[in-house]
Amino acid sequence: MGCLFIFKNKILIKISFQDKIGSIHHMFGGDFLNIRLLTPDDAEEYTALRLEALRVNPESFAMSYEEEQFNTKDKYKERFASAQSMWTFGAFHQGQLVGAVTLIQESLQKLKHRANLTAMYVTADARGMGAGKALMTKALSFARERQDIEQIYLSVVTTNHSAKRLYCSVGFESYAVEEKALKWTDTYTDEEKMVLFLS
């Protein structure tokens, strides 16, 4: 199943010394958007962003707001401190976290060439201005640099057309649709499965 979406988004990239230590800057509404790996110091702010995502767009995530709201900050603090196969990238505008995405590499020996992109979210104010594209660019660049990740998978609800356009714009292609993948109250949501082969 090919990808037929077209996505146009102008992003200016500024290469700086911080790029060499894992950070990249993009133009965002006239200011620079800083994209970097999250650390334990970011746990509290990420927790607030994650809970906002689950509250505002419950149909887009397998995790529910009610399940996520307990002991979340400590969980993410520990995760960010020992990032070996799971990395979360944040988009910061004027020092505030406005978006994030997580890359998870499979742990089994026969699956370690695969990774999954999950928990993608950008705040309403930052949408349509390049934050999502910047996050995807950073996560994919990180995966390519590792050299042991050959293909990346993600799932997106079929009604989220802007997200699908974004994923297609960076090379993802659809390969399947899972019907009734999620159930929220009495409503079912289908998920489109997408893959990007890095080599």
PDB file of C-alpha atoms in Angstrom, residues 20-169:
ATOM      1  CA  LYS A  20      27.606  18.105  17.937  1.00  0.00           C
ATOM      2  CA  ILE A  21      26.238  17.209  21.357  1.00  0.00           C
ATOM      3  CA  GLY A  22      22.868  16.034  20.161  1.00  0.00           C
ATOM      4  CA  SER A  23      20.871  19.233  19.791  1.00  0.00           C
ATOM      5  CA  ILE A  24      19.536  20.852  16.632  1.00  0.00           C
ATOM      6  CA  HIS A  25      17.800  24.158  16.034  1.00  0.00           C
ATOM      7  CA  HIS A  26      14.949  24.937  13.641  1.00  0.00           C
ATOM      8  CA  MET A  27      13.243  28.201  12.825  1.00  0.00           C
ATOM      9  CA  PHE A  28       9.879  28.417  14.578  1.00  0.00           C
ATOM     10  CA  GLY A  29       7.732  31.503  14.209  1.00  0.00           C
ATOM     11  CA  GLY A  30      10.801  33.712  13.959  1.00  0.00           C
ATOM     12  CA  ASP A  31      12.540  32.058  16.940  1.00  0.00           C
ATOM     13  CA  PHE A  32      14.749  29.025  17.066  1.00  0.00           C
ATOM     14  CA  LEU A  33      13.212  25.704  18.088  1.00  0.00           C
ATOM     15  CA  ASN A  34      15.632  23.516  20.049  1.00  0.00           C
ATOM     16  CA  ILE A  35      15.348  19.754  19.492  1.00  0.00           C
ATOM     17  CA  ARG A  36      17.229  17.497  21.900  1.00  0.00           C
ATOM     18  CA  LEU A  37      17.126  14.307  23.927  1.00  0.00           C
ATOM     19  CA  LEU A  38      15.254  14.672  27.183  1.00  0.00           C
ATOM     20  CA  THR A  39      17.081  14.208  30.485  1.00  0.00           C
ATOM     21  CA  PRO A  40      15.854  13.469  34.029  1.00  0.00           C
ATOM     22  CA  ASP A  41      15.605  17.232  34.597  1.00  0.00           C
ATOM     23  CA  ASP A  42      12.888  17.348  31.921  1.00  0.00           C
ATOM     24  CA  ALA A  43      10.714  14.675  33.574  1.00  0.00           C
ATOM     25  CA  GLU A  44       8.265  17.038  35.241  1.00  0.00           C
ATOM     26  CA  GLU A  45       7.690  19.128  32.130  1.00  0.00           C
ATOM     27  CA  TYR A  46       7.385  16.031  29.955  1.00  0.00           C
ATOM     28  CA  THR A  47       4.854  14.548  32.367  1.00  0.00           C
ATOM     29  CA  ALA A  48       2.667  17.633  31.978  1.00  0.00           C
ATOM     30  CA  LEU A  49       2.962  17.435  28.175  1.00  0.00           C
ATOM     31  CA  ARG A  50       2.161  13.729  28.150  1.00  0.00           C
ATOM     32  CA  LEU A  51      -0.927  14.178  30.316  1.00  0.00           C
ATOM     33  CA  GLU A  52      -2.069  17.040  28.097  1.00  0.00           C
ATOM     34  CA  ALA A  53      -1.743  14.783  25.049  1.00  0.00           C
ATOM     35  CA  LEU A  54      -3.827  12.038  26.632  1.00  0.00           C
ATOM     36  CA  ARG A  55      -6.461  14.498  27.814  1.00  0.00           C
ATOM     37  CA  VAL A  56      -6.748  16.483  24.577  1.00  0.00           C
ATOM     38  CA  ASN A  57      -6.407  13.603  22.084  1.00  0.00           C
ATOM     39  CA  PRO A  58      -7.455  10.408  23.904  1.00  0.00           C
ATOM     40  CA  GLU A  59      -8.362   8.734  20.598  1.00  0.00           C
ATOM     41  CA  SER A  60      -4.749   8.860  19.402  1.00  0.00           C
ATOM     42  CA  PHE A  61      -3.013   6.920  22.182  1.00  0.00           C
ATOM     43  CA  ALA A  62      -3.283   3.425  23.626  1.00  0.00           C
ATOM     44  CA  MET A  63      -2.562   4.750  27.111  1.00  0.00           C
ATOM     45  CA  SER A  64      -5.423   6.562  28.841  1.00  0.00           C
ATOM     46  CA  TYR A  65      -5.173   9.729  30.921  1.00  0.00           C
ATOM     47  CA  GLU A  66      -6.510   7.879  33.960  1.00  0.00           C
ATOM     48  CA  GLU A  67      -3.841   5.166  33.703  1.00  0.00           C
ATOM     49  CA  GLU A  68      -0.979   7.582  33.106  1.00  0.00           C
ATOM     50  CA  GLN A  69      -1.505  10.112  35.876  1.00  0.00           C
ATOM     51  CA  PHE A  70      -0.053   8.092  38.761  1.00  0.00           C
ATOM     52  CA  ASN A  71       3.703   8.075  39.560  1.00  0.00           C
ATOM     53  CA  THR A  72       4.413   9.405  36.087  1.00  0.00           C
ATOM     54  CA  LYS A  73       7.174  11.926  36.887  1.00  0.00           C
ATOM     55  CA  ASP A  74       9.343   9.352  38.695  1.00  0.00           C
ATOM     56  CA  LYS A  75       8.804   6.860  35.891  1.00  0.00           C
ATOM     57  CA  TYR A  76      10.056   9.264  33.247  1.00  0.00           C
ATOM     58  CA  LYS A  77      12.923  10.485  35.408  1.00  0.00           C
ATOM     59  CA  GLU A  78      14.220   6.913  35.648  1.00  0.00           C
ATOM     60  CA  ARG A  79      13.632   6.271  31.942  1.00  0.00           C
ATOM     61  CA  PHE A  80      15.491   9.386  30.814  1.00  0.00           C
ATOM     62  CA  ALA A  81      18.400   8.581  33.150  1.00  0.00           C
ATOM     63  CA  SER A  82      19.024   5.167  31.591  1.00  0.00           C
ATOM     64  CA  ALA A  83      18.174   5.625  27.931  1.00  0.00           C
ATOM     65  CA  GLN A  84      19.720   2.563  26.250  1.00  0.00           C
ATOM     66  CA  SER A  85      16.996   1.377  23.886  1.00  0.00           C
ATOM     67  CA  MET A  86      14.346   4.055  24.432  1.00  0.00           C
ATOM     68  CA  TRP A  87      15.006   7.714  23.641  1.00  0.00           C
ATOM     69  CA  THR A  88      12.595  10.648  23.950  1.00  0.00           C
ATOM     70  CA  PHE A  89      13.247  13.819  21.979  1.00  0.00           C
ATOM     71  CA  GLY A  90      11.747  17.150  22.973  1.00  0.00           C
ATOM     72  CA  ALA A  91      11.024  20.318  21.026  1.00  0.00           C
ATOM     73  CA  PHE A  92      11.617  23.484  23.062  1.00  0.00           C
ATOM     74  CA  HIS A  93      10.426  26.950  22.091  1.00  0.00           C
ATOM     75  CA  GLN A  94      11.727  29.786  24.274  1.00  0.00           C
ATOM     76  CA  GLY A  95      12.659  27.197  26.883  1.00  0.00           C
ATOM     77  CA  GLN A  96       9.207  25.583  26.981  1.00  0.00           C
ATOM     78  CA  LEU A  97       8.563  21.991  25.910  1.00  0.00           C
ATOM     79  CA  VAL A  98       6.045  22.111  23.044  1.00  0.00           C
ATOM     80  CA  GLY A  99       6.381  18.623  21.570  1.00  0.00           C
ATOM     81  CA  ALA A 100       7.980  15.218  21.949  1.00  0.00           C
ATOM     82  CA  VAL A 101       8.406  11.826  20.300  1.00  0.00           C
ATOM     83  CA  THR A 102       9.893   8.546  21.555  1.00  0.00           C
ATOM     84  CA  LEU A 103      12.063   6.072  19.634  1.00  0.00           C
ATOM     85  CA  ILE A 104      12.099   2.510  21.012  1.00  0.00           C
ATOM     86  CA  GLN A 105      14.512  -0.098  19.679  1.00  0.00           C
ATOM     87  CA  GLU A 106      13.432  -3.741  19.918  1.00  0.00           C
ATOM     88  CA  SER A 107      15.450  -5.726  22.492  1.00  0.00           C
ATOM     89  CA  LEU A 108      15.284  -9.287  21.140  1.00  0.00           C
ATOM     90  CA  GLN A 109      18.329 -10.317  19.105  1.00  0.00           C
ATOM     91  CA  LYS A 110      16.351 -11.094  15.944  1.00  0.00           C
ATOM     92  CA  LEU A 111      14.372  -7.852  16.178  1.00  0.00           C
ATOM     93  CA  LYS A 112      17.070  -5.350  17.191  1.00  0.00           C
ATOM     94  CA  HIS A 113      17.252  -4.034  13.631  1.00  0.00           C
ATOM     95  CA  ARG A 114      13.743  -2.630  14.182  1.00  0.00           C
ATOM     96  CA  ALA A 115      12.505   0.352  16.173  1.00  0.00           C
ATOM     97  CA  ASN A 116       9.164   2.026  16.824  1.00  0.00           C
ATOM     98  CA  LEU A 117       8.210   5.699  16.984  1.00  0.00           C
ATOM     99  CA  THR A 118       5.572   6.341  19.638  1.00  0.00           C
ATOM    100  CA  ALA A 119       4.007   9.027  21.841  1.00  0.00           C
ATOM    101  CA  MET A 120       4.253  11.752  19.186  1.00  0.00           C
ATOM    102  CA  TYR A 121       2.591  14.958  20.341  1.00  0.00           C
ATOM    103  CA  VAL A 122       2.861  18.668  19.589  1.00  0.00           C
ATOM    104  CA  THR A 123       0.898  21.319  21.469  1.00  0.00           C
ATOM    105  CA  ALA A 124      -1.861  23.133  19.610  1.00  0.00           C
ATOM    106  CA  ASP A 125       0.105  26.401  19.456  1.00  0.00           C
ATOM    107  CA  ALA A 126       3.108  24.689  17.872  1.00  0.00           C
ATOM    108  CA  ARG A 127       1.236  22.750  15.195  1.00  0.00           C
ATOM    109  CA  GLY A 128       1.627  23.739  11.584  1.00  0.00           C
ATOM    110  CA  MET A 129       4.857  25.611  12.287  1.00  0.00           C
ATOM    111  CA  GLY A 130       7.404  22.840  11.837  1.00  0.00           C
ATOM    112  CA  ALA A 131       7.713  21.383  15.344  1.00  0.00           C
ATOM    113  CA  GLY A 132       6.489  17.933  14.298  1.00  0.00           C
ATOM    114  CA  LYS A 133       8.751  17.836  11.259  1.00  0.00           C
ATOM    115  CA  ALA A 134      11.724  18.938  13.367  1.00  0.00           C
ATOM    116  CA  LEU A 135      11.089  16.171  15.916  1.00  0.00           C
ATOM    117  CA  MET A 136      10.818  13.530  13.208  1.00  0.00           C
ATOM    118  CA  THR A 137      13.986  14.789  11.519  1.00  0.00           C
ATOM    119  CA  LYS A 138      15.940  14.555  14.766  1.00  0.00           C
ATOM    120  CA  ALA A 139      14.638  11.108  15.720  1.00  0.00           C
ATOM    121  CA  LEU A 140      15.355   9.652  12.274  1.00  0.00           C
ATOM    122  CA  SER A 141      18.810  11.237  12.169  1.00  0.00           C
ATOM    123  CA  PHE A 142      19.559   9.692  15.563  1.00  0.00           C
ATOM    124  CA  ALA A 143      18.397   6.260  14.365  1.00  0.00           C
ATOM    125  CA  ARG A 144      20.535   6.456  11.222  1.00  0.00           C
ATOM    126  CA  GLU A 145      23.622   7.433  13.208  1.00  0.00           C
ATOM    127  CA  ARG A 146      23.277   4.330  15.388  1.00  0.00           C
ATOM    128  CA  GLN A 147      23.653   2.111  12.293  1.00  0.00           C
ATOM    129  CA  ASP A 148      22.042  -0.888  14.030  1.00  0.00           C
ATOM    130  CA  ILE A 149      18.477   0.290  13.304  1.00  0.00           C
ATOM    131  CA  GLU A 150      17.381  -0.601   9.773  1.00  0.00           C
ATOM    132  CA  GLN A 151      13.632  -0.018   9.826  1.00  0.00           C
ATOM    133  CA  ILE A 152      11.220   2.067  11.886  1.00  0.00           C
ATOM    134  CA  TYR A 153       7.530   1.435  12.474  1.00  0.00           C
ATOM    135  CA  LEU A 154       4.707   3.610  13.731  1.00  0.00           C
ATOM    136  CA  SER A 155       0.930   3.547  14.079  1.00  0.00           C
ATOM    137  CA  VAL A 156      -1.415   6.461  13.475  1.00  0.00           C
ATOM    138  CA  VAL A 157      -5.187   6.663  13.728  1.00  0.00           C
ATOM    139  CA  THR A 158      -6.663   6.723  10.244  1.00  0.00           C
ATOM    140  CA  THR A 159      -8.549   9.962  10.875  1.00  0.00           C
ATOM    141  CA  ASN A 160      -5.389  11.922  11.777  1.00  0.00           C
ATOM    142  CA  HIS A 161      -4.653  13.160   8.259  1.00  0.00           C
ATOM    143  CA  SER A 162      -2.168  15.863   9.258  1.00  0.00           C
ATOM    144  CA  ALA A 163      -0.026  13.325  11.127  1.00  0.00           C
ATOM    145  CA  LYS A 164      -0.124  10.936   8.162  1.00  0.00           C
ATOM    146  CA  ARG A 165       1.002  13.719   5.843  1.00  0.00           C
ATOM    147  CA  LEU A 166       3.883  14.469   8.192  1.00  0.00           C
ATOM    148  CA  TYR A 167       5.005  10.848   8.349  1.00  0.00           C
ATOM    149  CA  CYS A 168       4.791  10.459   4.584  1.00  0.00           C
ATOM    150  CA  SER A 169       6.849  13.609   4.107  1.00  0.00           C
TER     151      SER A 169
END
